[in-house]
PDB file of C-alpha atoms in Angstrom:
ATOM      1  CA  UNK B   1     118.612  81.735 -72.671  1.00 53.00           C
ATOM      2  CA  UNK B   2     120.812  83.786 -70.282  1.00 55.00           C
ATOM      3  CA  UNK B   3     116.902  84.045 -67.960  1.00 48.00           C
ATOM      4  CA  UNK B   4     116.569  80.466 -68.204  1.00 49.00           C
ATOM      5  CA  UNK B   5     119.889  79.953 -66.564  1.00 51.00           C
ATOM      6  CA  UNK B   6     119.747  82.546 -64.003  1.00 46.00           C
ATOM      7  CA  UNK B   7     116.106  81.070 -63.395  1.00 49.00           C
ATOM      8  CA  UNK B   8     117.392  77.366 -62.853  1.00 48.00           C
ATOM      9  CA  UNK B   9     120.328  78.890 -60.532  1.00 48.00           C
ATOM     10  CA  UNK B  10     118.288  80.424 -58.267  1.00 52.00           C
ATOM     11  CA  UNK B  11     115.712  77.276 -58.155  1.00 53.00           C
ATOM     12  CA  UNK B  12     118.814  75.229 -57.125  1.00 49.00           C
ATOM     13  CA  UNK B  13     119.992  77.837 -54.545  1.00 54.00           C
ATOM     14  CA  UNK B  14     116.543  77.872 -52.910  1.00 55.00           C
ATOM     15  CA  UNK B  15     116.183  74.112 -52.825  1.00 52.00           C
ATOM     16  CA  UNK B  16     119.632  74.001 -51.342  1.00 51.00           C
ATOM     17  CA  UNK B  17     119.003  76.122 -48.967  1.00 52.00           C
ATOM     18  CA  UNK B  18     115.876  74.305 -47.981  1.00 52.00           C
ATOM     19  CA  UNK B  19     117.601  71.313 -47.799  1.00 50.00           C
ATOM     20  CA  UNK B  20     120.544  73.003 -44.924  1.00 52.00           C
ATOM     21  CA  UNK B  21     117.366  74.590 -43.211  1.00 57.00           C
ATOM     22  CA  UNK B  22     115.611  71.184 -42.838  1.00 66.00           C
ATOM     23  CA  UNK B  23     118.173  68.941 -41.708  1.00 78.00           C
ATOM     24  CA  UNK B  24     117.466  65.669 -39.942  1.00 87.00           C
ATOM     25  CA  UNK B  25     117.918  65.972 -35.817  1.00 86.00           C
ATOM     26  CA  UNK B  26     121.015  63.392 -34.882  1.00 86.00           C
ATOM     27  CA  UNK B  27     118.904  62.923 -31.500  1.00 85.00           C
ATOM     28  CA  UNK B  28     115.701  61.789 -32.963  1.00 89.00           C
ATOM     29  CA  UNK B  29     113.705  59.231 -30.688  1.00 88.00           C
ATOM     30  CA  UNK B  30     111.151  57.689 -32.702  1.00 92.00           C
ATOM     31  CA  UNK B  31     109.416  55.504 -30.541  1.00 92.00           C
ATOM     32  CA  UNK B  32     109.511  58.302 -27.623  1.00 89.00           C
ATOM     33  CA  UNK B  33     107.928  60.617 -30.741  1.00 90.00           C
ATOM     34  CA  UNK B  34     105.571  58.291 -31.502  1.00 93.00           C
ATOM     35  CA  UNK B  35     104.514  57.396 -27.750  1.00 92.00           C
ATOM     36  CA  UNK B  36     103.687  61.321 -27.411  1.00 92.00           C
ATOM     37  CA  UNK B  37     101.936  61.777 -30.632  1.00 93.00           C
ATOM     38  CA  UNK B  38     104.408  64.230 -32.179  1.00 92.00           C
ATOM     39  CA  UNK B  39     104.884  65.434 -35.727  1.00 93.00           C
ATOM     40  CA  UNK B  40     107.543  65.601 -37.847  1.00 93.00           C
ATOM     41  CA  UNK B  41     108.881  69.269 -35.571  1.00 92.00           C
ATOM     42  CA  UNK B  42     108.086  67.292 -32.645  1.00 92.00           C
ATOM     43  CA  UNK B  43     104.718  69.217 -31.931  1.00 94.00           C
ATOM     44  CA  UNK B  44     101.036  68.596 -31.743  1.00 96.00           C
ATOM     45  CA  UNK B  45      97.742  70.033 -30.997  1.00 97.00           C
ATOM     46  CA  UNK B  46      96.226  71.237 -27.843  1.00 98.00           C
ATOM     47  CA  UNK B  47      93.619  73.203 -26.639  1.00 98.00           C
ATOM     48  CA  UNK B  48      94.284  76.546 -24.308  1.00 98.00           C
ATOM     49  CA  UNK B  49      91.598  77.139 -21.741  1.00 98.00           C
ATOM     50  CA  UNK B  50      91.252  80.392 -20.248  1.00 98.00           C
ATOM     51  CA  UNK B  51      89.400  80.730 -16.936  1.00 98.00           C
ATOM     52  CA  UNK B  52      87.918  83.704 -16.150  1.00 97.00           C
ATOM     53  CA  UNK B  53      85.507  84.785 -13.361  1.00 96.00           C
ATOM     54  CA  UNK B  54      81.973  83.857 -13.987  1.00 95.00           C
ATOM     55  CA  UNK B  55      78.827  85.002 -13.299  1.00 95.00           C
ATOM     56  CA  UNK B  56      78.277  83.179  -9.627  1.00 94.00           C
ATOM     57  CA  UNK B  57      78.912  85.811  -7.404  1.00 88.00           C
ATOM     58  CA  UNK B  58      78.385  84.192  -4.190  1.00 88.00           C
ATOM     59  CA  UNK B  59      80.291  85.157  -1.365  1.00 92.00           C
ATOM     60  CA  UNK B  60      79.128  81.846   0.971  1.00 92.00           C
ATOM     61  CA  UNK B  61      82.575  80.663   1.888  1.00 94.00           C
ATOM     62  CA  UNK B  62      81.826  77.115   2.654  1.00 95.00           C
ATOM     63  CA  UNK B  63      80.092  77.057  -0.786  1.00 95.00           C
ATOM     64  CA  UNK B  64      83.278  78.617  -2.849  1.00 94.00           C
ATOM     65  CA  UNK B  65      85.465  76.008  -0.549  1.00 95.00           C
ATOM     66  CA  UNK B  66      83.663  73.074  -2.149  1.00 96.00           C
ATOM     67  CA  UNK B  67      83.737  74.705  -5.525  1.00 95.00           C
ATOM     68  CA  UNK B  68      87.807  74.679  -5.472  1.00 94.00           C
ATOM     69  CA  UNK B  69      88.133  72.137  -3.663  1.00 96.00           C
ATOM     70  CA  UNK B  70      85.813  70.011  -6.392  1.00 96.00           C
ATOM     71  CA  UNK B  71      88.083  72.555  -9.057  1.00 96.00           C
ATOM     72  CA  UNK B  72      91.441  70.899  -7.384  1.00 95.00           C
ATOM     73  CA  UNK B  73      90.109  67.347  -7.271  1.00 96.00           C
ATOM     74  CA  UNK B  74      89.339  67.568 -10.955  1.00 96.00           C
ATOM     75  CA  UNK B  75      92.546  68.873 -12.207  1.00 96.00           C
ATOM     76  CA  UNK B  76      94.341  66.066 -10.330  1.00 94.00           C
ATOM     77  CA  UNK B  77      91.937  63.523 -12.022  1.00 96.00           C
ATOM     78  CA  UNK B  78      92.616  64.793 -15.848  1.00 96.00           C
ATOM     79  CA  UNK B  79      96.392  64.747 -14.838  1.00 93.00           C
ATOM     80  CA  UNK B  80      96.363  61.594 -13.845  1.00 93.00           C
ATOM     81  CA  UNK B  81      94.015  60.646 -17.055  1.00 95.00           C
ATOM     82  CA  UNK B  82      96.610  62.265 -18.805  1.00 93.00           C
ATOM     83  CA  UNK B  83      93.932  64.778 -20.673  1.00 96.00           C
ATOM     84  CA  UNK B  84      95.611  67.987 -18.451  1.00 96.00           C
ATOM     85  CA  UNK B  85      99.168  69.051 -19.055  1.00 95.00           C
ATOM     86  CA  UNK B  86      99.671  72.135 -17.752  1.00 94.00           C
ATOM     87  CA  UNK B  87      97.579  74.171 -15.061  1.00 94.00           C
ATOM     88  CA  UNK B  88      97.940  77.406 -13.415  1.00 94.00           C
ATOM     89  CA  UNK B  89      96.738  80.737 -11.982  1.00 96.00           C
ATOM     90  CA  UNK B  90      97.262  84.020 -13.369  1.00 96.00           C
ATOM     91  CA  UNK B  91      98.127  87.262 -11.481  1.00 96.00           C
ATOM     92  CA  UNK B  92      95.391  89.817 -11.240  1.00 95.00           C
ATOM     93  CA  UNK B  93      94.759  91.353 -14.314  1.00 96.00           C
ATOM     94  CA  UNK B  94      92.196  93.356 -15.946  1.00 95.00           C
ATOM     95  CA  UNK B  95      90.496  90.573 -18.066  1.00 95.00           C
ATOM     96  CA  UNK B  96      89.612  88.872 -15.096  1.00 94.00           C
ATOM     97  CA  UNK B  97      91.729  86.268 -15.995  1.00 97.00           C
ATOM     98  CA  UNK B  98      92.154  83.590 -13.451  1.00 97.00           C
ATOM     99  CA  UNK B  99      94.126  80.685 -14.550  1.00 97.00           C
ATOM    100  CA  UNK B 100      94.873  78.470 -17.792  1.00 98.00           C
ATOM    101  CA  UNK B 101      95.056  74.703 -18.541  1.00 96.00           C
ATOM    102  CA  UNK B 102      96.738  73.227 -21.698  1.00 98.00           C
ATOM    103  CA  UNK B 103      94.219  70.099 -22.430  1.00 98.00           C
ATOM    104  CA  UNK B 104      95.676  67.342 -24.276  1.00 97.00           C
ATOM    105  CA  UNK B 105      92.690  67.631 -26.728  1.00 97.00           C
ATOM    106  CA  UNK B 106      92.750  67.979 -30.607  1.00 95.00           C
ATOM    107  CA  UNK B 107      89.531  69.616 -30.340  1.00 97.00           C
ATOM    108  CA  UNK B 108      87.690  72.442 -28.896  1.00 98.00           C
ATOM    109  CA  UNK B 109      85.030  70.210 -28.619  1.00 98.00           C
ATOM    110  CA  UNK B 110      86.773  67.647 -26.755  1.00 97.00           C
ATOM    111  CA  UNK B 111      88.598  70.212 -24.249  1.00 98.00           C
ATOM    112  CA  UNK B 112      85.118  71.410 -23.401  1.00 97.00           C
ATOM    113  CA  UNK B 113      83.894  67.805 -22.407  1.00 97.00           C
ATOM    114  CA  UNK B 114      86.906  68.085 -20.032  1.00 96.00           C
ATOM    115  CA  UNK B 115      86.331  71.893 -18.793  1.00 97.00           C
ATOM    116  CA  UNK B 116      82.632  70.853 -18.026  1.00 96.00           C
ATOM    117  CA  UNK B 117      83.794  68.149 -15.906  1.00 95.00           C
ATOM    118  CA  UNK B 118      85.029  70.863 -13.223  1.00 97.00           C
ATOM    119  CA  UNK B 119      82.476  71.303 -10.544  1.00 97.00           C
ATOM    120  CA  UNK B 120      83.837  75.361 -10.526  1.00 96.00           C
ATOM    121  CA  UNK B 121      82.750  75.843 -14.160  1.00 97.00           C
ATOM    122  CA  UNK B 122      79.653  73.944 -13.554  1.00 97.00           C
ATOM    123  CA  UNK B 123      78.913  76.466 -10.594  1.00 97.00           C
ATOM    124  CA  UNK B 124      79.705  79.369 -13.192  1.00 97.00           C
ATOM    125  CA  UNK B 125      82.422  80.899 -10.711  1.00 96.00           C
ATOM    126  CA  UNK B 126      84.812  79.849 -13.859  1.00 96.00           C
ATOM    127  CA  UNK B 127      83.579  80.689 -17.343  1.00 97.00           C
ATOM    128  CA  UNK B 128      86.150  78.944 -19.716  1.00 98.00           C
ATOM    129  CA  UNK B 129      87.406  80.234 -23.356  1.00 98.00           C
ATOM    130  CA  UNK B 130      88.933  77.595 -25.492  1.00 98.00           C
ATOM    131  CA  UNK B 131      91.486  78.058 -28.280  1.00 98.00           C
ATOM    132  CA  UNK B 132      93.207  75.649 -30.253  1.00 98.00           C
ATOM    133  CA  UNK B 133      96.914  75.492 -29.919  1.00 97.00           C
ATOM    134  CA  UNK B 134     100.133  73.997 -31.252  1.00 97.00           C
ATOM    135  CA  UNK B 135     102.959  73.420 -29.281  1.00 94.00           C
ATOM    136  CA  UNK B 136     105.945  71.171 -28.106  1.00 93.00           C
ATOM    137  CA  UNK B 137     104.556  66.990 -28.074  1.00 94.00           C
ATOM    138  CA  UNK B 138     106.649  66.502 -24.937  1.00 92.00           C
ATOM    139  CA  UNK B 139     104.570  68.847 -22.787  1.00 92.00           C
ATOM    140  CA  UNK B 140     102.852  65.967 -20.941  1.00 88.00           C
ATOM    141  CA  UNK B 141     106.567  64.266 -20.175  1.00 88.00           C
ATOM    142  CA  UNK B 142     107.578  67.458 -17.751  1.00 81.00           C
ATOM    143  CA  UNK B 143     104.708  66.745 -14.998  1.00 75.00           C
ATOM    144  CA  UNK B 144     106.642  63.458 -14.204  1.00 78.00           C
ATOM    145  CA  UNK B 145     109.683  65.851 -13.440  1.00 82.00           C
ATOM    146  CA  UNK B 146     107.010  68.223 -11.266  1.00 77.00           C
ATOM    147  CA  UNK B 147     105.539  65.349  -9.047  1.00 77.00           C
ATOM    148  CA  UNK B 148     109.427  64.979  -7.655  1.00 85.00           C
ATOM    149  CA  UNK B 149     110.588  68.485  -7.310  1.00 85.00           C
ATOM    150  CA  UNK B 150     107.036  69.523  -5.475  1.00 79.00           C
ATOM    151  CA  UNK B 151     107.594  69.626  -2.074  1.00 85.00           C
ATOM    152  CA  UNK B 152     103.611  70.150  -0.849  1.00 82.00           C
ATOM    153  CA  UNK B 153     100.808  68.687  -3.135  1.00 72.00           C
ATOM    154  CA  UNK B 154      97.722  72.074  -2.886  1.00 64.00           C
TER     155      UNK B 154
END
């Protein structure tokens, strides 16, 4: 009988702790959360793309400039379409990683179609590794702020 009492008490303590740990956010904005595709934790599924040095080793500067110009134009297009929420180069490293994208995609297959529109990827200047990534659903709205703090466009 005493064991049943302690077991019941332990369950009540755990339930009480869980209720405290999962309290409601008083600042919750349902309309904004829904518009961003947020789950109950304010998170959503994305795909992380790691761009790395590809097999194309051309040294033709005109060709490389063409690929990189197309790469930057493609980044701009994907941002305007709401498909690319983070992009940036990486510093020198021993893995030949060149940059990252966080793509507003639910699946790796969907993200693969997005990165295949990049001329530098098509030309094999970059190879791409894709991984599912779970992050804040608010990532896309930081771009609005970035557009008013950047003095120059690439």
